[in-house]
């Protein structure tokens, strides 16, 4: 039987997009305490079922699909541009497909303005009304207002009309930056993208006997299985070392290892990989917010996915990508991988010297390139220790000399020395796990 919490989530999911909900209303309709209603609404917000909009309330919204992640809602636009909603509040949950800058004659402007777009324009009331009639929302720049007739039209059409004190150019740059950030987020691989779902997962119950473990091992050739209770909650894990020497009729809950590490579908793949490598774990159960089993991920699947990510083109540039463009191979001995970079104003701290964070990014990138060049292998950095650094001035060229000091089958230690004009200005030690390319 579903818990009260799950019943509330199902109720919220069944509501039409645009419906307004409140803690008091949910508590009254479903006969639950306000505390239970509040917790369920917060979870619904985390799941993308509802959104709390300032001065409007909590609204049922369309759940954003990952592939459409770059589409922003009008509520998010209000937040990005520090805007004030003049009318059409009921449409804040809608998403925009594109935005149009109204810096042209009215008829030319309307040719580009279409349904579900956002017209960014100044104090031009006629343009505001025409855009709303076309099914587009309006963002008025320069802190201007609009007339009451336009506000009423926005309410009727359920299309937001927003005012911001920023100018048109600044607003366009801010929205572009937000969309760009969303594109980078879209490329982050989550556990939910690669996990084995529950239907294809082999697991054991606390009431099973050890013989069941041997049965699964023979069928799958694996040796680790999650253990669930009668409510499908993960309570343990069983491995070969747990069952060795145990009687065949012993119950699983007497031999299992309790409180195993778990991940959720929303966990990033990089974080899951770090946990598995650091703890030496071959499989990890994937659970929901109630700790119920949803599937599992294996170390092999995680490493394969990480290899695949390395080969994929990225949609948006991260800060590491931008810094990597500045790091170039140094000429000289082809067997000695050295790299150099010039310190630009963007790389400096408030004192005008190279930022510590940029230094570490360069060190990691130099080590990664050296491993690819010399050993044809990639790495996932686990630990970086910077144990010596001098202030590195603006517009100086620094050279990175990465050197392997310990290479194992699955891990590596790399020492990186950093030079300026043949003098050592920095040293770092990296510990990393290796990935076959």
mmCIF file of C-alpha atoms in Angstrom, residues 141-340:
data_model
loop_
_atom_site.group_PDB
_atom_site.id
_atom_site.type_symbol
_atom_site.label_atom_id
_atom_site.label_comp_id
_atom_site.label_asym_id
_atom_site.label_seq_id
_atom_site.Cartn_x
_atom_site.Cartn_y
_atom_site.Cartn_z
ATOM 1 C CA UNK A 141 13.718 46.736 -20.913
ATOM 2 C CA UNK A 142 14.864 50.006 -19.342
ATOM 3 C CA UNK A 143 12.514 49.736 -16.358
ATOM 4 C CA UNK A 144 9.465 50.945 -18.334
ATOM 5 C CA UNK A 145 5.824 50.076 -17.553
ATOM 6 C CA UNK A 146 2.945 49.395 -19.961
ATOM 7 C CA UNK A 147 -0.732 50.430 -20.016
ATOM 8 C CA UNK A 148 -3.616 48.697 -18.189
ATOM 9 C CA UNK A 149 -5.170 47.419 -21.437
ATOM 10 C CA UNK A 150 -1.943 45.498 -22.257
ATOM 11 C CA UNK A 151 -1.778 44.051 -18.725
ATOM 12 C CA UNK A 152 -5.400 42.825 -19.034
ATOM 13 C CA UNK A 153 -4.590 41.249 -22.421
ATOM 14 C CA UNK A 154 -1.585 39.463 -20.838
ATOM 15 C CA UNK A 155 -3.855 38.077 -18.089
ATOM 16 C CA UNK A 156 -6.439 36.868 -20.659
ATOM 17 C CA UNK A 157 -3.803 35.191 -22.832
ATOM 18 C CA UNK A 158 -1.919 33.804 -19.780
ATOM 19 C CA UNK A 159 1.297 35.216 -21.247
ATOM 20 C CA UNK A 160 3.705 37.032 -18.903
ATOM 21 C CA UNK A 161 4.642 40.642 -19.483
ATOM 22 C CA UNK A 162 7.825 41.377 -17.526
ATOM 23 C CA UNK A 163 9.725 44.599 -16.830
ATOM 24 C CA UNK A 164 13.464 44.803 -16.117
ATOM 25 C CA UNK A 165 15.744 47.760 -15.406
ATOM 26 C CA UNK A 166 18.510 46.331 -17.634
ATOM 27 C CA UNK A 167 18.977 47.476 -21.248
ATOM 28 C CA UNK A 168 18.222 45.236 -24.239
ATOM 29 C CA UNK A 169 21.834 44.232 -24.938
ATOM 30 C CA UNK A 170 22.494 43.230 -21.298
ATOM 31 C CA UNK A 171 19.245 41.235 -21.093
ATOM 32 C CA UNK A 172 20.026 39.307 -24.309
ATOM 33 C CA UNK A 173 23.523 38.493 -22.999
ATOM 34 C CA UNK A 174 22.108 37.293 -19.646
ATOM 35 C CA UNK A 175 19.536 34.985 -21.287
ATOM 36 C CA UNK A 176 22.129 33.645 -23.741
ATOM 37 C CA UNK A 177 24.446 32.861 -20.823
ATOM 38 C CA UNK A 178 21.645 31.022 -18.983
ATOM 39 C CA UNK A 179 20.815 28.904 -22.065
ATOM 40 C CA UNK A 180 24.531 28.167 -22.566
ATOM 41 C CA UNK A 181 24.848 27.030 -18.935
ATOM 42 C CA UNK A 182 21.829 24.755 -19.404
ATOM 43 C CA UNK A 183 23.480 23.177 -22.475
ATOM 44 C CA UNK A 184 26.576 22.335 -20.427
ATOM 45 C CA UNK A 185 24.368 20.806 -17.703
ATOM 46 C CA UNK A 186 22.575 18.781 -20.374
ATOM 47 C CA UNK A 187 25.858 17.058 -21.228
ATOM 48 C CA UNK A 188 26.514 15.900 -17.641
ATOM 49 C CA UNK A 189 25.906 12.152 -17.571
ATOM 50 C CA UNK A 190 23.909 10.875 -14.596
ATOM 51 C CA UNK A 191 23.603 7.414 -13.050
ATOM 52 C CA UNK A 192 20.055 7.295 -14.458
ATOM 53 C CA UNK A 193 21.479 7.397 -18.005
ATOM 54 C CA UNK A 194 23.422 4.135 -17.689
ATOM 55 C CA UNK A 195 22.030 2.065 -14.800
ATOM 56 C CA UNK A 196 20.496 -1.426 -15.157
ATOM 57 C CA UNK A 197 16.814 -1.086 -14.235
ATOM 58 C CA UNK A 198 15.012 -3.203 -11.641
ATOM 59 C CA UNK A 199 13.485 -5.663 -14.151
ATOM 60 C CA UNK A 200 16.973 -6.702 -15.306
ATOM 61 C CA UNK A 201 18.589 -6.647 -11.837
ATOM 62 C CA UNK A 202 19.371 -9.758 -9.795
ATOM 63 C CA UNK A 203 18.872 -9.149 -6.080
ATOM 64 C CA UNK A 204 18.095 -11.080 -2.891
ATOM 65 C CA UNK A 205 15.522 -10.781 -0.127
ATOM 66 C CA UNK A 206 16.321 -10.866 3.596
ATOM 67 C CA UNK A 207 14.135 -14.020 3.752
ATOM 68 C CA UNK A 208 16.133 -15.857 1.044
ATOM 69 C CA UNK A 209 18.627 -18.546 1.976
ATOM 70 C CA UNK A 210 22.317 -18.707 1.023
ATOM 71 C CA UNK A 211 21.399 -21.321 -1.634
ATOM 72 C CA UNK A 212 19.713 -18.494 -3.570
ATOM 73 C CA UNK A 213 23.057 -16.646 -3.743
ATOM 74 C CA UNK A 214 24.697 -19.728 -5.334
ATOM 75 C CA UNK A 215 21.780 -20.027 -7.761
ATOM 76 C CA UNK A 216 22.225 -16.384 -8.891
ATOM 77 C CA UNK A 217 26.029 -16.767 -9.101
ATOM 78 C CA UNK A 218 25.677 -19.763 -11.417
ATOM 79 C CA UNK A 219 23.212 -17.900 -13.612
ATOM 80 C CA UNK A 220 25.020 -14.526 -13.807
ATOM 81 C CA UNK A 221 28.705 -15.304 -12.891
ATOM 82 C CA UNK A 222 28.556 -12.198 -10.626
ATOM 83 C CA UNK A 223 29.249 -12.413 -6.912
ATOM 84 C CA UNK A 224 27.634 -9.255 -5.435
ATOM 85 C CA UNK A 225 23.879 -8.748 -4.989
ATOM 86 C CA UNK A 226 21.783 -6.075 -3.227
ATOM 87 C CA UNK A 227 19.514 -7.290 -0.423
ATOM 88 C CA UNK A 228 16.020 -5.836 0.054
ATOM 89 C CA UNK A 229 13.406 -6.126 2.820
ATOM 90 C CA UNK A 230 9.695 -6.834 2.340
ATOM 91 C CA UNK A 231 9.125 -3.206 1.262
ATOM 92 C CA UNK A 232 11.863 -3.401 -1.407
ATOM 93 C CA UNK A 233 14.188 -1.145 0.612
ATOM 94 C CA UNK A 234 17.914 -1.818 0.275
ATOM 95 C CA UNK A 235 19.205 -3.051 3.641
ATOM 96 C CA UNK A 236 22.413 -4.839 2.702
ATOM 97 C CA UNK A 237 24.698 -6.393 0.123
ATOM 98 C CA UNK A 238 25.952 -9.968 -0.171
ATOM 99 C CA UNK A 239 29.306 -10.951 -1.668
ATOM 100 C CA UNK A 240 31.260 -14.201 -1.972
ATOM 101 C CA UNK A 241 33.216 -13.458 1.237
ATOM 102 C CA UNK A 242 29.907 -13.181 3.161
ATOM 103 C CA UNK A 243 28.674 -16.656 2.166
ATOM 104 C CA UNK A 244 31.912 -18.654 2.312
ATOM 105 C CA UNK A 245 31.690 -21.256 5.103
ATOM 106 C CA UNK A 246 28.015 -20.512 5.792
ATOM 107 C CA UNK A 247 25.320 -23.190 5.825
ATOM 108 C CA UNK A 248 23.194 -23.422 2.677
ATOM 109 C CA UNK A 249 19.968 -22.849 4.641
ATOM 110 C CA UNK A 250 21.281 -19.771 6.520
ATOM 111 C CA UNK A 251 19.153 -16.665 5.983
ATOM 112 C CA UNK A 252 20.652 -13.882 3.867
ATOM 113 C CA UNK A 253 19.972 -11.219 6.524
ATOM 114 C CA UNK A 254 22.275 -13.132 8.905
ATOM 115 C CA UNK A 255 25.254 -13.087 6.507
ATOM 116 C CA UNK A 256 24.852 -9.826 4.533
ATOM 117 C CA UNK A 257 26.897 -6.638 4.995
ATOM 118 C CA UNK A 258 24.513 -3.962 6.297
ATOM 119 C CA UNK A 259 24.177 -0.304 5.239
ATOM 120 C CA UNK A 260 25.865 -0.530 1.816
ATOM 121 C CA UNK A 261 26.794 2.566 -0.194
ATOM 122 C CA UNK A 262 24.029 3.521 -2.649
ATOM 123 C CA UNK A 263 23.430 6.132 -5.338
ATOM 124 C CA UNK A 264 20.345 7.737 -6.883
ATOM 125 C CA UNK A 265 19.486 8.187 -10.563
ATOM 126 C CA UNK A 266 20.170 11.924 -10.158
ATOM 127 C CA UNK A 267 23.769 11.285 -8.950
ATOM 128 C CA UNK A 268 26.421 12.360 -11.474
ATOM 129 C CA UNK A 269 28.347 9.536 -13.100
ATOM 130 C CA UNK A 270 31.681 11.141 -12.140
ATOM 131 C CA UNK A 271 30.711 11.105 -8.433
ATOM 132 C CA UNK A 272 29.547 7.469 -8.636
ATOM 133 C CA UNK A 273 32.800 6.492 -10.383
ATOM 134 C CA UNK A 274 34.857 8.189 -7.667
ATOM 135 C CA UNK A 275 32.971 6.338 -4.902
ATOM 136 C CA UNK A 276 33.300 2.958 -6.625
ATOM 137 C CA UNK A 277 36.989 3.346 -7.408
ATOM 138 C CA UNK A 278 37.855 4.817 -3.984
ATOM 139 C CA UNK A 279 35.988 2.098 -2.071
ATOM 140 C CA UNK A 280 36.921 -0.731 -4.487
ATOM 141 C CA UNK A 281 33.246 -1.563 -5.137
ATOM 142 C CA UNK A 282 32.185 -3.595 -8.201
ATOM 143 C CA UNK A 283 28.446 -2.799 -8.061
ATOM 144 C CA UNK A 284 26.279 -0.228 -6.315
ATOM 145 C CA UNK A 285 22.500 -0.350 -5.783
ATOM 146 C CA UNK A 286 20.514 2.543 -7.308
ATOM 147 C CA UNK A 287 17.718 3.677 -4.979
ATOM 148 C CA UNK A 288 14.909 6.253 -4.916
ATOM 149 C CA UNK A 289 14.321 8.856 -2.201
ATOM 150 C CA UNK A 290 12.649 6.190 -0.016
ATOM 151 C CA UNK A 291 15.739 3.950 -0.342
ATOM 152 C CA UNK A 292 13.767 1.447 -2.454
ATOM 153 C CA UNK A 293 15.776 -0.485 -5.041
ATOM 154 C CA UNK A 294 15.468 0.843 -8.610
ATOM 155 C CA UNK A 295 18.380 -1.013 -10.212
ATOM 156 C CA UNK A 296 22.167 -1.064 -10.039
ATOM 157 C CA UNK A 297 25.326 0.200 -11.702
ATOM 158 C CA UNK A 298 28.491 -1.819 -12.204
ATOM 159 C CA UNK A 299 32.054 -0.531 -12.227
ATOM 160 C CA UNK A 300 32.468 -1.876 -15.763
ATOM 161 C CA UNK A 301 29.426 0.111 -17.012
ATOM 162 C CA UNK A 302 30.684 3.282 -15.322
ATOM 163 C CA UNK A 303 34.177 3.032 -16.849
ATOM 164 C CA UNK A 304 32.740 2.289 -20.311
ATOM 165 C CA UNK A 305 30.483 5.338 -20.049
ATOM 166 C CA UNK A 306 33.404 7.535 -18.940
ATOM 167 C CA UNK A 307 35.413 6.356 -21.964
ATOM 168 C CA UNK A 308 32.446 7.156 -24.215
ATOM 169 C CA UNK A 309 32.100 10.656 -22.750
ATOM 170 C CA UNK A 310 35.774 11.388 -23.523
ATOM 171 C CA UNK A 311 35.069 10.827 -27.244
ATOM 172 C CA UNK A 312 31.912 12.961 -27.423
ATOM 173 C CA UNK A 313 31.967 16.556 -28.696
ATOM 174 C CA UNK A 314 30.822 19.000 -26.006
ATOM 175 C CA UNK A 315 27.978 21.426 -26.704
ATOM 176 C CA UNK A 316 29.158 24.188 -24.374
ATOM 177 C CA UNK A 317 32.640 25.075 -23.138
ATOM 178 C CA UNK A 318 33.354 24.704 -19.436
ATOM 179 C CA UNK A 319 36.054 26.736 -17.656
ATOM 180 C CA UNK A 320 38.406 23.719 -17.932
ATOM 181 C CA UNK A 321 37.818 23.596 -21.717
ATOM 182 C CA UNK A 322 38.626 27.303 -22.046
ATOM 183 C CA UNK A 323 41.853 26.945 -20.002
ATOM 184 C CA UNK A 324 42.837 23.864 -22.005
ATOM 185 C CA UNK A 325 42.877 26.028 -25.161
ATOM 186 C CA UNK A 326 45.707 28.088 -23.614
ATOM 187 C CA UNK A 327 47.900 25.067 -22.812
ATOM 188 C CA UNK A 328 50.127 24.150 -25.771
ATOM 189 C CA UNK A 329 52.798 21.450 -26.297
ATOM 190 C CA UNK A 330 56.371 22.752 -26.035
ATOM 191 C CA UNK A 331 58.793 21.935 -28.840
ATOM 192 C CA UNK A 332 61.795 19.738 -28.071
ATOM 193 C CA UNK A 333 62.226 16.088 -27.165
ATOM 194 C CA UNK A 334 59.087 14.203 -28.394
ATOM 195 C CA UNK A 335 59.560 11.630 -25.582
ATOM 196 C CA UNK A 336 59.423 14.351 -22.923
ATOM 197 C CA UNK A 337 55.879 15.714 -22.727
ATOM 198 C CA UNK A 338 56.090 19.372 -21.720
ATOM 199 C CA UNK A 339 53.453 22.078 -22.116
ATOM 200 C CA UNK A 340 53.386 25.846 -21.765
#
